Amino acid sequence: MKNYEMAPKRINIVHKGSDRGNIDYFRSLSKLERLVHLEQLRTKYMKWSHDTEQGFQRVYRVVRKA
């Protein structure tokens, strides 16, 4: 698996739904890349909020949608 790095810090305040660039960017990523970004955000949040490492609290079953 590739080692992805987060982009440099940059803060923009926008109204919800008004920034189509982010939506288009994340839709262009593969499922694996989306999961990698999600895990990085989750890890950063856990370090910030709890100062400990924690796993997922629930296990979900993924089913194929017909």
Short mmCIF file of the N, C-alpha and C atoms (twelve columns), coordinates in Angstrom:
data_MODEL
# 
_entry.id   MODEL 
# 
loop_
_atom_site.group_PDB 
_atom_site.id 
_atom_site.type_symbol 
_atom_site.label_atom_id 
_atom_site.label_alt_id 
_atom_site.label_comp_id 
_atom_site.label_asym_id 
_atom_site.label_seq_id 
_atom_site.Cartn_x 
_atom_site.Cartn_y 
_atom_site.Cartn_z 
_atom_site.pdbx_PDB_model_num 
ATOM 1   N N  . MET A 1  0.839   -1.166 0.000  1 
ATOM 2   C CA . MET A 1  0.000   0.000  0.000  1 
ATOM 3   C C  . MET A 1  0.892   1.239  0.000  1 
ATOM 4   N N  . LYS A 2  0.460   2.259  -0.739 1 
ATOM 5   C CA . LYS A 2  1.231   3.492  -0.827 1 
ATOM 6   C C  . LYS A 2  1.130   4.266  0.475  1 
ATOM 7   N N  . ASN A 3  2.159   5.037  0.767  1 
ATOM 8   C CA . ASN A 3  2.155   5.886  1.946  1 
ATOM 9   C C  . ASN A 3  1.724   7.286  1.508  1 
ATOM 10  N N  . TYR A 4  0.505   7.680  1.877  1 
ATOM 11  C CA . TYR A 4  -0.028  8.978  1.480  1 
ATOM 12  C C  . TYR A 4  0.272   10.008 2.558  1 
ATOM 13  N N  . GLU A 5  0.556   11.215 2.118  1 
ATOM 14  C CA . GLU A 5  0.809   12.299 3.054  1 
ATOM 15  C C  . GLU A 5  -0.298  13.331 2.919  1 
ATOM 16  N N  . MET A 6  -0.612  13.980 4.012  1 
ATOM 17  C CA . MET A 6  -1.625  15.024 4.004  1 
ATOM 18  C C  . MET A 6  -1.042  16.285 3.353  1 
ATOM 19  N N  . ALA A 7  -1.903  17.049 2.724  1 
ATOM 20  C CA . ALA A 7  -1.495  18.306 2.095  1 
ATOM 21  C C  . ALA A 7  -1.107  19.310 3.184  1 
ATOM 22  N N  . PRO A 8  -0.313  20.311 2.843  1 
ATOM 23  C CA . PRO A 8  0.044   21.332 3.838  1 
ATOM 24  C C  . PRO A 8  -1.215  21.990 4.397  1 
ATOM 25  N N  . LYS A 9  -1.123  22.479 5.637  1 
ATOM 26  C CA . LYS A 9  -2.284  23.075 6.291  1 
ATOM 27  C C  . LYS A 9  -2.708  24.349 5.574  1 
ATOM 28  N N  . ARG A 10 -4.009  24.416 5.327  1 
ATOM 29  C CA . ARG A 10 -4.592  25.595 4.698  1 
ATOM 30  C C  . ARG A 10 -6.054  25.628 5.107  1 
ATOM 31  N N  . ILE A 11 -6.495  26.753 5.609  1 
ATOM 32  C CA . ILE A 11 -7.861  26.860 6.112  1 
ATOM 33  C C  . ILE A 11 -8.655  27.822 5.251  1 
ATOM 34  N N  . ASN A 12 -9.793  27.352 4.746  1 
ATOM 35  C CA . ASN A 12 -10.737 28.187 4.013  1 
ATOM 36  C C  . ASN A 12 -12.097 28.007 4.665  1 
ATOM 37  N N  . ILE A 13 -12.781 29.085 4.930  1 
ATOM 38  C CA . ILE A 13 -14.126 29.005 5.491  1 
ATOM 39  C C  . ILE A 13 -15.110 29.170 4.338  1 
ATOM 40  N N  . VAL A 14 -15.940 28.135 4.140  1 
ATOM 41  C CA . VAL A 14 -16.927 28.160 3.065  1 
ATOM 42  C C  . VAL A 14 -18.257 27.675 3.617  1 
ATOM 43  N N  . HIS A 15 -19.322 28.024 2.916  1 
ATOM 44  C CA . HIS A 15 -20.642 27.548 3.306  1 
ATOM 45  C C  . HIS A 15 -20.812 26.106 2.831  1 
ATOM 46  N N  . LYS A 16 -21.518 25.328 3.613  1 
ATOM 47  C CA . LYS A 16 -21.741 23.922 3.286  1 
ATOM 48  C C  . LYS A 16 -22.368 23.798 1.892  1 
ATOM 49  N N  . GLY A 17 -21.782 22.958 1.072  1 
ATOM 50  C CA . GLY A 17 -22.313 22.723 -0.267 1 
ATOM 51  C C  . GLY A 17 -21.835 23.693 -1.322 1 
ATOM 52  N N  . SER A 18 -21.094 24.735 -0.938 1 
ATOM 53  C CA . SER A 18 -20.676 25.733 -1.923 1 
ATOM 54  C C  . SER A 18 -19.309 25.428 -2.533 1 
ATOM 55  N N  . ASP A 19 -18.605 24.460 -2.004 1 
ATOM 56  C CA . ASP A 19 -17.265 24.151 -2.505 1 
ATOM 57  C C  . ASP A 19 -17.301 22.848 -3.293 1 
ATOM 58  N N  . ARG A 20 -17.666 22.908 -4.556 1 
ATOM 59  C CA . ARG A 20 -17.774 21.715 -5.396 1 
ATOM 60  C C  . ARG A 20 -16.404 21.094 -5.671 1 
ATOM 61  N N  . GLY A 21 -15.336 21.869 -5.559 1 
ATOM 62  C CA . GLY A 21 -14.002 21.339 -5.829 1 
ATOM 63  C C  . GLY A 21 -13.650 20.176 -4.919 1 
ATOM 64  N N  . ASN A 22 -13.960 20.296 -3.627 1 
ATOM 65  C CA . ASN A 22 -13.670 19.206 -2.690 1 
ATOM 66  C C  . ASN A 22 -14.491 17.967 -3.006 1 
ATOM 67  N N  . ILE A 23 -15.758 18.168 -3.307 1 
ATOM 68  C CA . ILE A 23 -16.626 17.029 -3.620 1 
ATOM 69  C C  . ILE A 23 -16.120 16.316 -4.870 1 
ATOM 70  N N  . ASP A 24 -15.814 17.077 -5.898 1 
ATOM 71  C CA . ASP A 24 -15.308 16.486 -7.144 1 
ATOM 72  C C  . ASP A 24 -13.981 15.782 -6.923 1 
ATOM 73  N N  . TYR A 25 -13.116 16.375 -6.098 1 
ATOM 74  C CA . TYR A 25 -11.817 15.760 -5.821 1 
ATOM 75  C C  . TYR A 25 -11.985 14.400 -5.138 1 
ATOM 76  N N  . PHE A 26 -12.795 14.349 -4.092 1 
ATOM 77  C CA . PHE A 26 -12.948 13.086 -3.370 1 
ATOM 78  C C  . PHE A 26 -13.697 12.045 -4.183 1 
ATOM 79  N N  . ARG A 27 -14.593 12.468 -5.056 1 
ATOM 80  C CA . ARG A 27 -15.254 11.500 -5.932 1 
ATOM 81  C C  . ARG A 27 -14.289 10.936 -6.967 1 
ATOM 82  N N  . SER A 28 -13.250 11.685 -7.296 1 
ATOM 83  C CA . SER A 28 -12.281 11.212 -8.285 1 
ATOM 84  C C  . SER A 28 -11.296 10.203 -7.695 1 
ATOM 85  N N  . LEU A 29 -11.224 10.107 -6.364 1 
ATOM 86  C CA . LEU A 29 -10.311 9.174  -5.721 1 
ATOM 87  C C  . LEU A 29 -10.856 7.753  -5.779 1 
ATOM 88  N N  . SER A 30 -9.942  6.790  -5.723 1 
ATOM 89  C CA . SER A 30 -10.377 5.393  -5.651 1 
ATOM 90  C C  . SER A 30 -10.908 5.110  -4.251 1 
ATOM 91  N N  . LYS A 31 -11.578 3.990  -4.086 1 
ATOM 92  C CA . LYS A 31 -12.129 3.626  -2.780 1 
ATOM 93  C C  . LYS A 31 -11.021 3.468  -1.745 1 
ATOM 94  N N  . LEU A 32 -9.908  2.889  -2.159 1 
ATOM 95  C CA . LEU A 32 -8.791  2.706  -1.234 1 
ATOM 96  C C  . LEU A 32 -8.225  4.055  -0.789 1 
ATOM 97  N N  . GLU A 33 -8.076  4.988  -1.726 1 
ATOM 98  C CA . GLU A 33 -7.553  6.312  -1.373 1 
ATOM 99  C C  . GLU A 33 -8.504  7.037  -0.419 1 
ATOM 100 N N  . ARG A 34 -9.812  6.894  -0.627 1 
ATOM 101 C CA . ARG A 34 -10.781 7.510  0.276  1 
ATOM 102 C C  . ARG A 34 -10.646 6.931  1.678  1 
ATOM 103 N N  . LEU A 35 -10.490 5.609  1.773  1 
ATOM 104 C CA . LEU A 35 -10.331 4.973  3.083  1 
ATOM 105 C C  . LEU A 35 -9.047  5.412  3.770  1 
ATOM 106 N N  . VAL A 36 -7.983  5.569  2.995  1 
ATOM 107 C CA . VAL A 36 -6.712  6.022  3.560  1 
ATOM 108 C C  . VAL A 36 -6.872  7.422  4.138  1 
ATOM 109 N N  . HIS A 37 -7.527  8.315  3.396  1 
ATOM 110 C CA . HIS A 37 -7.753  9.675  3.900  1 
ATOM 111 C C  . HIS A 37 -8.637  9.663  5.141  1 
ATOM 112 N N  . LEU A 38 -9.671  8.843  5.127  1 
ATOM 113 C CA . LEU A 38 -10.561 8.740  6.280  1 
ATOM 114 C C  . LEU A 38 -9.800  8.263  7.510  1 
ATOM 115 N N  . GLU A 39 -8.947  7.267  7.353  1 
ATOM 116 C CA . GLU A 39 -8.178  6.746  8.479  1 
ATOM 117 C C  . GLU A 39 -7.201  7.789  9.001  1 
ATOM 118 N N  . GLN A 40 -6.585  8.571  8.117  1 
ATOM 119 C CA . GLN A 40 -5.669  9.617  8.549  1 
ATOM 120 C C  . GLN A 40 -6.407  10.685 9.353  1 
ATOM 121 N N  . LEU A 41 -7.577  11.089 8.878  1 
ATOM 122 C CA . LEU A 41 -8.369  12.078 9.615  1 
ATOM 123 C C  . LEU A 41 -8.814  11.530 10.964 1 
ATOM 124 N N  . ARG A 42 -9.237  10.265 10.990 1 
ATOM 125 C CA . ARG A 42 -9.678  9.637  12.237 1 
ATOM 126 C C  . ARG A 42 -8.537  9.555  13.241 1 
ATOM 127 N N  . THR A 43 -7.360  9.178  12.769 1 
ATOM 128 C CA . THR A 43 -6.189  9.067  13.640 1 
ATOM 129 C C  . THR A 43 -5.810  10.432 14.207 1 
ATOM 130 N N  . LYS A 44 -5.800  11.452 13.366 1 
ATOM 131 C CA . LYS A 44 -5.474  12.802 13.847 1 
ATOM 132 C C  . LYS A 44 -6.493  13.272 14.874 1 
ATOM 133 N N  . TYR A 45 -7.766  13.000 14.617 1 
ATOM 134 C CA . TYR A 45 -8.800  13.412 15.558 1 
ATOM 135 C C  . TYR A 45 -8.652  12.687 16.891 1 
ATOM 136 N N  . MET A 46 -8.368  11.392 16.847 1 
ATOM 137 C CA . MET A 46 -8.227  10.626 18.081 1 
ATOM 138 C C  . MET A 46 -7.036  11.137 18.902 1 
ATOM 139 N N  . LYS A 47 -5.946  11.467 18.236 1 
ATOM 140 C CA . LYS A 47 -4.783  12.001 18.951 1 
ATOM 141 C C  . LYS A 47 -5.111  13.359 19.560 1 
ATOM 142 N N  . TRP A 48 -5.869  14.172 18.836 1 
ATOM 143 C CA . TRP A 48 -6.218  15.504 19.314 1 
ATOM 144 C C  . TRP A 48 -7.221  15.441 20.463 1 
ATOM 145 N N  . SER A 49 -8.232  14.580 20.344 1 
ATOM 146 C CA . SER A 49 -9.308  14.597 21.329 1 
ATOM 147 C C  . SER A 49 -9.051  13.699 22.533 1 
ATOM 148 N N  . HIS A 50 -8.375  12.578 22.348 1 
ATOM 149 C CA . HIS A 50 -8.219  11.625 23.451 1 
ATOM 150 C C  . HIS A 50 -6.774  11.393 23.859 1 
ATOM 151 N N  . ASP A 51 -5.861  11.816 23.026 1 
ATOM 152 C CA . ASP A 51 -4.441  11.627 23.285 1 
ATOM 153 C C  . ASP A 51 -4.083  10.149 23.442 1 
ATOM 154 N N  . THR A 52 -4.899  9.273  22.885 1 
ATOM 155 C CA . THR A 52 -4.616  7.844  22.857 1 
ATOM 156 C C  . THR A 52 -5.033  7.300  21.509 1 
ATOM 157 N N  . GLU A 53 -4.538  6.119  21.186 1 
ATOM 158 C CA . GLU A 53 -4.925  5.493  19.928 1 
ATOM 159 C C  . GLU A 53 -6.099  4.568  20.183 1 
ATOM 160 N N  . GLN A 54 -7.106  4.654  19.331 1 
ATOM 161 C CA . GLN A 54 -8.312  3.868  19.524 1 
ATOM 162 C C  . GLN A 54 -8.767  3.329  18.177 1 
ATOM 163 N N  . GLY A 55 -9.312  2.120  18.169 1 
ATOM 164 C CA . GLY A 55 -9.831  1.525  16.940 1 
ATOM 165 C C  . GLY A 55 -11.279 1.875  16.735 1 
ATOM 166 N N  . PHE A 56 -11.856 1.312  15.699 1 
ATOM 167 C CA . PHE A 56 -13.273 1.526  15.452 1 
ATOM 168 C C  . PHE A 56 -14.082 0.909  16.580 1 
ATOM 169 N N  . GLN A 57 -15.135 1.585  17.008 1 
ATOM 170 C CA . GLN A 57 -15.937 1.095  18.117 1 
ATOM 171 C C  . GLN A 57 -16.979 0.093  17.666 1 
ATOM 172 N N  . ARG A 58 -17.336 0.116  16.405 1 
ATOM 173 C CA . ARG A 58 -18.360 -0.795 15.897 1 
ATOM 174 C C  . ARG A 58 -17.837 -1.488 14.654 1 
ATOM 175 N N  . VAL A 59 -18.377 -2.637 14.382 1 
ATOM 176 C CA . VAL A 59 -18.035 -3.370 13.170 1 
ATOM 177 C C  . VAL A 59 -19.272 -3.378 12.286 1 
ATOM 178 N N  . TYR A 60 -19.099 -2.958 11.058 1 
ATOM 179 C CA . TYR A 60 -20.206 -2.930 10.114 1 
ATOM 180 C C  . TYR A 60 -19.966 -3.956 9.021  1 
ATOM 181 N N  . ARG A 61 -21.038 -4.556 8.571  1 
ATOM 182 C CA . ARG A 61 -20.938 -5.515 7.476  1 
ATOM 183 C C  . ARG A 61 -21.267 -4.764 6.199  1 
ATOM 184 N N  . VAL A 62 -20.405 -4.890 5.206  1 
ATOM 185 C CA . VAL A 62 -20.616 -4.233 3.935  1 
ATOM 186 C C  . VAL A 62 -21.261 -5.230 2.995  1 
ATOM 187 N N  . VAL A 63 -22.374 -4.844 2.426  1 
ATOM 188 C CA . VAL A 63 -23.081 -5.722 1.494  1 
ATOM 189 C C  . VAL A 63 -23.163 -5.051 0.141  1 
ATOM 190 N N  . ARG A 64 -23.266 -5.830 -0.869 1 
ATOM 191 C CA . ARG A 64 -23.349 -5.301 -2.213 1 
ATOM 192 C C  . ARG A 64 -24.772 -4.826 -2.474 1 
ATOM 193 N N  . LYS A 65 -24.897 -3.599 -2.927 1 
ATOM 194 C CA . LYS A 65 -26.194 -3.030 -3.204 1 
ATOM 195 C C  . LYS A 65 -26.608 -3.396 -4.627 1 
ATOM 196 N N  . ALA A 66 -27.763 -3.982 -4.766 1 
ATOM 197 C CA . ALA A 66 -28.215 -4.453 -6.079 1 
ATOM 198 C C  . ALA A 66 -28.755 -3.340 -6.931 1 
# 
